[in-house]
JSON list of C-alpha atoms in Angstrom, two decimals:
[
{"chain": "A", "resi": 1, "resn": "UNK", "atom": "CA", "xyz": [19.70, 5.96, -35.53]},
{"chain": "A", "resi": 2, "resn": "UNK", "atom": "CA", "xyz": [19.34, 3.94, -31.93]},
{"chain": "A", "resi": 3, "resn": "UNK", "atom": "CA", "xyz": [21.34, 4.65, -29.12]},
{"chain": "A", "resi": 4, "resn": "UNK", "atom": "CA", "xyz": [23.93, 3.70, -28.33]},
{"chain": "A", "resi": 5, "resn": "UNK", "atom": "CA", "xyz": [23.05, 2.61, -24.43]},
{"chain": "A", "resi": 6, "resn": "UNK", "atom": "CA", "xyz": [20.41, 1.25, -25.14]},
{"chain": "A", "resi": 7, "resn": "UNK", "atom": "CA", "xyz": [22.60, -1.39, -27.25]},
{"chain": "A", "resi": 8, "resn": "UNK", "atom": "CA", "xyz": [24.89, -1.00, -24.45]},
{"chain": "A", "resi": 9, "resn": "UNK", "atom": "CA", "xyz": [22.05, -2.03, -22.62]},
{"chain": "A", "resi": 10, "resn": "UNK", "atom": "CA", "xyz": [21.42, -5.45, -24.19]},
{"chain": "A", "resi": 11, "resn": "UNK", "atom": "CA", "xyz": [25.00, -6.54, -25.35]},
{"chain": "A", "resi": 12, "resn": "UNK", "atom": "CA", "xyz": [26.39, -9.99, -24.95]},
{"chain": "A", "resi": 13, "resn": "UNK", "atom": "CA", "xyz": [28.98, -11.78, -25.42]},
{"chain": "A", "resi": 14, "resn": "UNK", "atom": "CA", "xyz": [29.38, -13.94, -28.69]},
{"chain": "A", "resi": 15, "resn": "UNK", "atom": "CA", "xyz": [28.17, -17.34, -28.44]},
{"chain": "A", "resi": 16, "resn": "UNK", "atom": "CA", "xyz": [29.15, -20.29, -31.55]},
{"chain": "A", "resi": 17, "resn": "UNK", "atom": "CA", "xyz": [27.54, -23.50, -31.78]},
{"chain": "A", "resi": 18, "resn": "UNK", "atom": "CA", "xyz": [29.65, -26.42, -32.85]},
{"chain": "A", "resi": 19, "resn": "UNK", "atom": "CA", "xyz": [27.53, -29.60, -33.07]},
{"chain": "A", "resi": 20, "resn": "UNK", "atom": "CA", "xyz": [28.91, -32.79, -32.11]},
{"chain": "A", "resi": 21, "resn": "UNK", "atom": "CA", "xyz": [27.28, -36.46, -33.02]},
{"chain": "A", "resi": 22, "resn": "UNK", "atom": "CA", "xyz": [28.42, -38.88, -30.40]},
{"chain": "A", "resi": 23, "resn": "UNK", "atom": "CA", "xyz": [27.98, -41.84, -32.60]},
{"chain": "A", "resi": 24, "resn": "UNK", "atom": "CA", "xyz": [30.93, -41.90, -34.10]},
{"chain": "A", "resi": 25, "resn": "UNK", "atom": "CA", "xyz": [30.37, -45.56, -35.04]},
{"chain": "A", "resi": 26, "resn": "UNK", "atom": "CA", "xyz": [26.97, -44.77, -36.92]},
{"chain": "A", "resi": 27, "resn": "UNK", "atom": "CA", "xyz": [30.51, -43.09, -39.94]},
{"chain": "A", "resi": 28, "resn": "UNK", "atom": "CA", "xyz": [32.17, -46.23, -40.38]},
{"chain": "A", "resi": 29, "resn": "UNK", "atom": "CA", "xyz": [28.79, -47.22, -41.27]},
{"chain": "A", "resi": 30, "resn": "UNK", "atom": "CA", "xyz": [27.35, -45.41, -43.27]},
{"chain": "A", "resi": 31, "resn": "UNK", "atom": "CA", "xyz": [30.81, -45.06, -44.73]},
{"chain": "A", "resi": 32, "resn": "UNK", "atom": "CA", "xyz": [30.07, -48.62, -45.75]},
{"chain": "A", "resi": 33, "resn": "UNK", "atom": "CA", "xyz": [26.26, -47.68, -47.39]},
{"chain": "A", "resi": 34, "resn": "UNK", "atom": "CA", "xyz": [27.93, -45.16, -49.22]},
{"chain": "A", "resi": 35, "resn": "UNK", "atom": "CA", "xyz": [30.86, -47.70, -51.03]},
{"chain": "A", "resi": 36, "resn": "UNK", "atom": "CA", "xyz": [27.72, -50.17, -51.58]},
{"chain": "A", "resi": 37, "resn": "UNK", "atom": "CA", "xyz": [25.84, -47.29, -53.23]},
{"chain": "A", "resi": 38, "resn": "UNK", "atom": "CA", "xyz": [28.87, -45.83, -55.20]},
{"chain": "A", "resi": 39, "resn": "UNK", "atom": "CA", "xyz": [28.89, -49.92, -56.45]},
{"chain": "A", "resi": 40, "resn": "UNK", "atom": "CA", "xyz": [25.52, -50.70, -57.36]},
{"chain": "A", "resi": 41, "resn": "UNK", "atom": "CA", "xyz": [25.16, -47.37, -59.25]},
{"chain": "A", "resi": 42, "resn": "UNK", "atom": "CA", "xyz": [28.62, -48.15, -61.45]},
{"chain": "A", "resi": 43, "resn": "UNK", "atom": "CA", "xyz": [26.60, -51.61, -61.82]},
{"chain": "A", "resi": 44, "resn": "UNK", "atom": "CA", "xyz": [24.23, -52.55, -64.09]},
{"chain": "A", "resi": 45, "resn": "UNK", "atom": "CA", "xyz": [20.84, -54.34, -62.53]},
{"chain": "A", "resi": 46, "resn": "UNK", "atom": "CA", "xyz": [20.72, -57.62, -63.77]},
{"chain": "A", "resi": 47, "resn": "UNK", "atom": "CA", "xyz": [17.53, -57.64, -62.81]},
{"chain": "A", "resi": 48, "resn": "UNK", "atom": "CA", "xyz": [13.41, -55.73, -63.28]},
{"chain": "A", "resi": 49, "resn": "UNK", "atom": "CA", "xyz": [14.03, -55.27, -59.18]},
{"chain": "A", "resi": 50, "resn": "UNK", "atom": "CA", "xyz": [17.00, -53.32, -60.57]},
{"chain": "A", "resi": 51, "resn": "UNK", "atom": "CA", "xyz": [20.89, -52.23, -58.97]},
{"chain": "A", "resi": 52, "resn": "UNK", "atom": "CA", "xyz": [18.87, -51.98, -55.25]},
{"chain": "A", "resi": 53, "resn": "UNK", "atom": "CA", "xyz": [21.18, -47.85, -55.01]},
{"chain": "A", "resi": 54, "resn": "UNK", "atom": "CA", "xyz": [16.79, -46.92, -54.49]},
{"chain": "A", "resi": 55, "resn": "UNK", "atom": "CA", "xyz": [17.07, -49.63, -50.83]},
{"chain": "A", "resi": 56, "resn": "UNK", "atom": "CA", "xyz": [21.09, -48.49, -49.80]},
{"chain": "A", "resi": 57, "resn": "UNK", "atom": "CA", "xyz": [19.75, -44.43, -50.46]},
{"chain": "A", "resi": 58, "resn": "UNK", "atom": "CA", "xyz": [17.28, -45.06, -48.25]},
{"chain": "A", "resi": 59, "resn": "UNK", "atom": "CA", "xyz": [18.72, -46.93, -44.91]},
{"chain": "A", "resi": 60, "resn": "UNK", "atom": "CA", "xyz": [21.85, -43.84, -45.71]},
{"chain": "A", "resi": 61, "resn": "UNK", "atom": "CA", "xyz": [19.09, -41.32, -45.02]},
{"chain": "A", "resi": 62, "resn": "UNK", "atom": "CA", "xyz": [17.96, -43.42, -41.71]},
{"chain": "A", "resi": 63, "resn": "UNK", "atom": "CA", "xyz": [21.24, -43.40, -40.47]},
{"chain": "A", "resi": 64, "resn": "UNK", "atom": "CA", "xyz": [22.49, -40.10, -41.37]},
{"chain": "A", "resi": 65, "resn": "UNK", "atom": "CA", "xyz": [18.54, -39.44, -38.93]},
{"chain": "A", "resi": 66, "resn": "UNK", "atom": "CA", "xyz": [20.05, -41.35, -36.35]},
{"chain": "A", "resi": 67, "resn": "UNK", "atom": "CA", "xyz": [23.81, -38.67, -36.09]},
{"chain": "A", "resi": 68, "resn": "UNK", "atom": "CA", "xyz": [21.92, -36.30, -35.88]},
{"chain": "A", "resi": 69, "resn": "UNK", "atom": "CA", "xyz": [19.80, -38.06, -32.95]},
{"chain": "A", "resi": 70, "resn": "UNK", "atom": "CA", "xyz": [22.82, -37.64, -31.15]},
{"chain": "A", "resi": 71, "resn": "UNK", "atom": "CA", "xyz": [24.39, -34.68, -32.16]},
{"chain": "A", "resi": 72, "resn": "UNK", "atom": "CA", "xyz": [24.56, -32.34, -30.43]},
{"chain": "A", "resi": 73, "resn": "UNK", "atom": "CA", "xyz": [25.00, -28.92, -30.76]},
{"chain": "A", "resi": 74, "resn": "UNK", "atom": "CA", "xyz": [27.88, -27.49, -28.06]},
{"chain": "A", "resi": 75, "resn": "UNK", "atom": "CA", "xyz": [27.45, -24.43, -27.55]},
{"chain": "A", "resi": 76, "resn": "UNK", "atom": "CA", "xyz": [30.00, -22.33, -26.85]},
{"chain": "A", "resi": 77, "resn": "UNK", "atom": "CA", "xyz": [30.91, -18.55, -25.18]},
{"chain": "A", "resi": 78, "resn": "UNK", "atom": "CA", "xyz": [33.34, -16.34, -25.01]},
{"chain": "A", "resi": 79, "resn": "UNK", "atom": "CA", "xyz": [35.08, -14.79, -22.01]},
{"chain": "A", "resi": 80, "resn": "UNK", "atom": "CA", "xyz": [35.34, -10.74, -21.63]},
{"chain": "A", "resi": 81, "resn": "UNK", "atom": "CA", "xyz": [38.56, -9.16, -21.90]},
{"chain": "A", "resi": 82, "resn": "UNK", "atom": "CA", "xyz": [39.89, -9.42, -18.20]},
{"chain": "A", "resi": 83, "resn": "UNK", "atom": "CA", "xyz": [39.07, -12.50, -17.88]},
{"chain": "A", "resi": 84, "resn": "UNK", "atom": "CA", "xyz": [40.61, -13.73, -21.12]},
{"chain": "A", "resi": 85, "resn": "UNK", "atom": "CA", "xyz": [43.38, -11.44, -19.91]},
{"chain": "A", "resi": 86, "resn": "UNK", "atom": "CA", "xyz": [43.99, -14.26, -16.67]},
{"chain": "A", "resi": 87, "resn": "UNK", "atom": "CA", "xyz": [43.01, -16.88, -17.99]},
{"chain": "A", "resi": 88, "resn": "UNK", "atom": "CA", "xyz": [45.63, -16.86, -20.68]},
{"chain": "A", "resi": 89, "resn": "UNK", "atom": "CA", "xyz": [48.30, -15.46, -18.28]},
{"chain": "A", "resi": 90, "resn": "UNK", "atom": "CA", "xyz": [47.25, -18.52, -16.46]},
{"chain": "A", "resi": 91, "resn": "UNK", "atom": "CA", "xyz": [49.44, -20.78, -18.66]},
{"chain": "A", "resi": 92, "resn": "UNK", "atom": "CA", "xyz": [52.19, -19.11, -19.71]},
{"chain": "A", "resi": 93, "resn": "UNK", "atom": "CA", "xyz": [54.48, -20.32, -22.07]},
{"chain": "A", "resi": 94, "resn": "UNK", "atom": "CA", "xyz": [57.26, -22.97, -21.09]},
{"chain": "A", "resi": 95, "resn": "UNK", "atom": "CA", "xyz": [60.49, -21.42, -21.81]},
{"chain": "A", "resi": 96, "resn": "UNK", "atom": "CA", "xyz": [63.24, -24.04, -22.28]},
{"chain": "A", "resi": 97, "resn": "UNK", "atom": "CA", "xyz": [66.71, -24.19, -20.24]},
{"chain": "A", "resi": 98, "resn": "UNK", "atom": "CA", "xyz": [67.67, -21.38, -22.16]},
{"chain": "A", "resi": 99, "resn": "UNK", "atom": "CA", "xyz": [64.64, -19.15, -21.25]},
{"chain": "A", "resi": 100, "resn": "UNK", "atom": "CA", "xyz": [63.16, -18.89, -24.98]},
{"chain": "A", "resi": 101, "resn": "UNK", "atom": "CA", "xyz": [59.86, -19.96, -24.99]},
{"chain": "A", "resi": 102, "resn": "UNK", "atom": "CA", "xyz": [59.57, -23.57, -26.28]},
{"chain": "A", "resi": 103, "resn": "UNK", "atom": "CA", "xyz": [58.41, -23.92, -30.50]},
{"chain": "A", "resi": 104, "resn": "UNK", "atom": "CA", "xyz": [55.32, -25.32, -29.90]},
{"chain": "A", "resi": 105, "resn": "UNK", "atom": "CA", "xyz": [54.05, -22.40, -28.00]},
{"chain": "A", "resi": 106, "resn": "UNK", "atom": "CA", "xyz": [56.05, -19.36, -29.65]},
{"chain": "A", "resi": 107, "resn": "UNK", "atom": "CA", "xyz": [52.80, -19.21, -31.71]},
{"chain": "A", "resi": 108, "resn": "UNK", "atom": "CA", "xyz": [49.83, -18.73, -29.69]},
{"chain": "A", "resi": 109, "resn": "UNK", "atom": "CA", "xyz": [51.60, -17.25, -26.20]},
{"chain": "A", "resi": 110, "resn": "UNK", "atom": "CA", "xyz": [50.84, -19.76, -24.20]},
{"chain": "A", "resi": 111, "resn": "UNK", "atom": "CA", "xyz": [51.29, -23.56, -22.79]},
{"chain": "A", "resi": 112, "resn": "UNK", "atom": "CA", "xyz": [49.75, -25.49, -25.67]},
{"chain": "A", "resi": 113, "resn": "UNK", "atom": "CA", "xyz": [49.61, -28.31, -23.15]},
{"chain": "A", "resi": 114, "resn": "UNK", "atom": "CA", "xyz": [47.44, -27.30, -21.15]},
{"chain": "A", "resi": 115, "resn": "UNK", "atom": "CA", "xyz": [45.12, -24.08, -22.50]},
{"chain": "A", "resi": 116, "resn": "UNK", "atom": "CA", "xyz": [43.15, -25.30, -25.02]},
{"chain": "A", "resi": 117, "resn": "UNK", "atom": "CA", "xyz": [41.21, -27.84, -22.95]},
{"chain": "A", "resi": 118, "resn": "UNK", "atom": "CA", "xyz": [40.93, -25.50, -20.36]},
{"chain": "A", "resi": 119, "resn": "UNK", "atom": "CA", "xyz": [40.04, -22.99, -23.21]},
{"chain": "A", "resi": 120, "resn": "UNK", "atom": "CA", "xyz": [37.30, -25.53, -24.41]},
{"chain": "A", "resi": 121, "resn": "UNK", "atom": "CA", "xyz": [35.97, -26.58, -20.94]},
{"chain": "A", "resi": 122, "resn": "UNK", "atom": "CA", "xyz": [35.32, -22.50, -19.31]},
{"chain": "A", "resi": 123, "resn": "UNK", "atom": "CA", "xyz": [33.33, -22.18, -22.97]},
{"chain": "A", "resi": 124, "resn": "UNK", "atom": "CA", "xyz": [30.66, -24.42, -23.06]},
{"chain": "A", "resi": 125, "resn": "UNK", "atom": "CA", "xyz": [27.79, -23.01, -21.62]},
{"chain": "A", "resi": 126, "resn": "UNK", "atom": "CA", "xyz": [25.82, -25.32, -23.10]},
{"chain": "A", "resi": 127, "resn": "UNK", "atom": "CA", "xyz": [25.58, -28.61, -22.35]},
{"chain": "A", "resi": 128, "resn": "UNK", "atom": "CA", "xyz": [26.02, -27.74, -18.50]},
{"chain": "A", "resi": 129, "resn": "UNK", "atom": "CA", "xyz": [29.13, -29.91, -17.02]},
{"chain": "A", "resi": 130, "resn": "UNK", "atom": "CA", "xyz": [29.75, -31.78, -14.32]},
{"chain": "A", "resi": 131, "resn": "UNK", "atom": "CA", "xyz": [33.78, -32.42, -14.24]},
{"chain": "A", "resi": 132, "resn": "UNK", "atom": "CA", "xyz": [33.02, -36.74, -14.87]},
{"chain": "A", "resi": 133, "resn": "UNK", "atom": "CA", "xyz": [30.86, -35.98, -17.55]},
{"chain": "A", "resi": 134, "resn": "UNK", "atom": "CA", "xyz": [33.40, -32.89, -19.52]},
{"chain": "A", "resi": 135, "resn": "UNK", "atom": "CA", "xyz": [36.55, -35.64, -17.75]},
{"chain": "A", "resi": 136, "resn": "UNK", "atom": "CA", "xyz": [34.50, -38.21, -20.10]},
{"chain": "A", "resi": 137, "resn": "UNK", "atom": "CA", "xyz": [33.28, -36.25, -23.12]},
{"chain": "A", "resi": 138, "resn": "UNK", "atom": "CA", "xyz": [37.08, -34.81, -23.37]},
{"chain": "A", "resi": 139, "resn": "UNK", "atom": "CA", "xyz": [38.49, -38.10, -22.71]},
{"chain": "A", "resi": 140, "resn": "UNK", "atom": "CA", "xyz": [36.68, -40.35, -24.26]},
{"chain": "A", "resi": 141, "resn": "UNK", "atom": "CA", "xyz": [34.50, -39.10, -26.27]},
{"chain": "A", "resi": 142, "resn": "UNK", "atom": "CA", "xyz": [35.69, -36.65, -28.44]},
{"chain": "A", "resi": 143, "resn": "UNK", "atom": "CA", "xyz": [38.20, -37.41, -31.46]},
{"chain": "A", "resi": 144, "resn": "UNK", "atom": "CA", "xyz": [40.53, -35.12, -31.82]},
{"chain": "A", "resi": 145, "resn": "UNK", "atom": "CA", "xyz": [38.79, -33.39, -34.50]},
{"chain": "A", "resi": 146, "resn": "UNK", "atom": "CA", "xyz": [36.03, -33.03, -32.42]},
{"chain": "A", "resi": 147, "resn": "UNK", "atom": "CA", "xyz": [38.03, -31.40, -29.73]},
{"chain": "A", "resi": 148, "resn": "UNK", "atom": "CA", "xyz": [40.05, -28.96, -32.23]},
{"chain": "A", "resi": 149, "resn": "UNK", "atom": "CA", "xyz": [36.33, -28.22, -33.91]},
{"chain": "A", "resi": 150, "resn": "UNK", "atom": "CA", "xyz": [35.69, -27.02, -29.83]},
{"chain": "A", "resi": 151, "resn": "UNK", "atom": "CA", "xyz": [38.92, -25.10, -29.63]},
{"chain": "A", "resi": 152, "resn": "UNK", "atom": "CA", "xyz": [38.54, -23.23, -31.64]},
{"chain": "A", "resi": 153, "resn": "UNK", "atom": "CA", "xyz": [35.33, -22.51, -32.30]},
{"chain": "A", "resi": 154, "resn": "UNK", "atom": "CA", "xyz": [36.40, -20.64, -28.01]},
{"chain": "A", "resi": 155, "resn": "UNK", "atom": "CA", "xyz": [39.87, -19.66, -30.08]},
{"chain": "A", "resi": 156, "resn": "UNK", "atom": "CA", "xyz": [36.80, -17.13, -32.58]},
{"chain": "A", "resi": 157, "resn": "UNK", "atom": "CA", "xyz": [35.10, -15.95, -30.24]},
{"chain": "A", "resi": 158, "resn": "UNK", "atom": "CA", "xyz": [37.35, -14.57, -28.08]},
{"chain": "A", "resi": 159, "resn": "UNK", "atom": "CA", "xyz": [40.02, -13.22, -30.26]},
{"chain": "A", "resi": 160, "resn": "UNK", "atom": "CA", "xyz": [38.41, -13.21, -33.81]},
{"chain": "A", "resi": 161, "resn": "UNK", "atom": "CA", "xyz": [36.45, -10.87, -35.43]},
{"chain": "A", "resi": 162, "resn": "UNK", "atom": "CA", "xyz": [32.96, -10.15, -34.35]},
{"chain": "A", "resi": 163, "resn": "UNK", "atom": "CA", "xyz": [30.61, -8.88, -37.33]},
{"chain": "A", "resi": 164, "resn": "UNK", "atom": "CA", "xyz": [27.38, -9.19, -38.66]},
{"chain": "A", "resi": 165, "resn": "UNK", "atom": "CA", "xyz": [27.35, -12.26, -40.09]},
{"chain": "A", "resi": 166, "resn": "UNK", "atom": "CA", "xyz": [25.72, -12.90, -43.71]},
{"chain": "A", "resi": 167, "resn": "UNK", "atom": "CA", "xyz": [24.52, -15.83, -46.12]},
{"chain": "A", "resi": 168, "resn": "UNK", "atom": "CA", "xyz": [24.40, -15.41, -49.96]},
{"chain": "A", "resi": 169, "resn": "UNK", "atom": "CA", "xyz": [21.03, -17.99, -49.71]},
{"chain": "A", "resi": 170, "resn": "UNK", "atom": "CA", "xyz": [19.33, -16.51, -46.91]},
{"chain": "A", "resi": 171, "resn": "UNK", "atom": "CA", "xyz": [20.11, -12.64, -48.64]},
{"chain": "A", "resi": 172, "resn": "UNK", "atom": "CA", "xyz": [18.62, -14.51, -52.49]},
{"chain": "A", "resi": 173, "resn": "UNK", "atom": "CA", "xyz": [15.42, -16.37, -50.99]},
{"chain": "A", "resi": 174, "resn": "UNK", "atom": "CA", "xyz": [14.47, -12.62, -49.86]},
{"chain": "A", "resi": 175, "resn": "UNK", "atom": "CA", "xyz": [15.77, -10.42, -51.88]},
{"chain": "A", "resi": 176, "resn": "UNK", "atom": "CA", "xyz": [12.51, -8.40, -53.81]},
{"chain": "A", "resi": 177, "resn": "UNK", "atom": "CA", "xyz": [12.23, -10.37, -57.58]},
{"chain": "A", "resi": 178, "resn": "UNK", "atom": "CA", "xyz": [8.87, -10.49, -57.53]},
{"chain": "A", "resi": 179, "resn": "UNK", "atom": "CA", "xyz": [8.33, -14.18, -57.47]},
{"chain": "A", "resi": 180, "resn": "UNK", "atom": "CA", "xyz": [9.18, -17.07, -55.14]}
]
């Protein structure tokens, strides 16, 4: 059995990575090729050269590789419990004239207009971003979906479970079955 003192000495806050493609424009090219591939596969080939689907599939794989070269695994880290509490307190929910919490803020208990951008900014540990880089990333590069992926990951790091992950695929591959 492992000694708690040893485990505590090696303890670290949870982290998660979110892959962000910084060349979203390539998605449209990929989708166009996908439509071309679907059409080529539906249309009977009228020559010995074939339907052209192999060439289109190769173009798609080349484009996927290019997109992967422009994808960065953004790493986020949870805050300590005291830091989290202070962070949440610094973004209190808005209140109406009647003193009631604004409906937009009632579910999370924070001002959602200010909280999530600050949460993502505070949670990103890699890449290290200066203020200008963060502003450009947040305001000019990230789509709403990408931002939501980052903010969901940051929220989950601080408010979600920390459990031992399980991969059914890896489990099946490493199970001793006597065959490879």
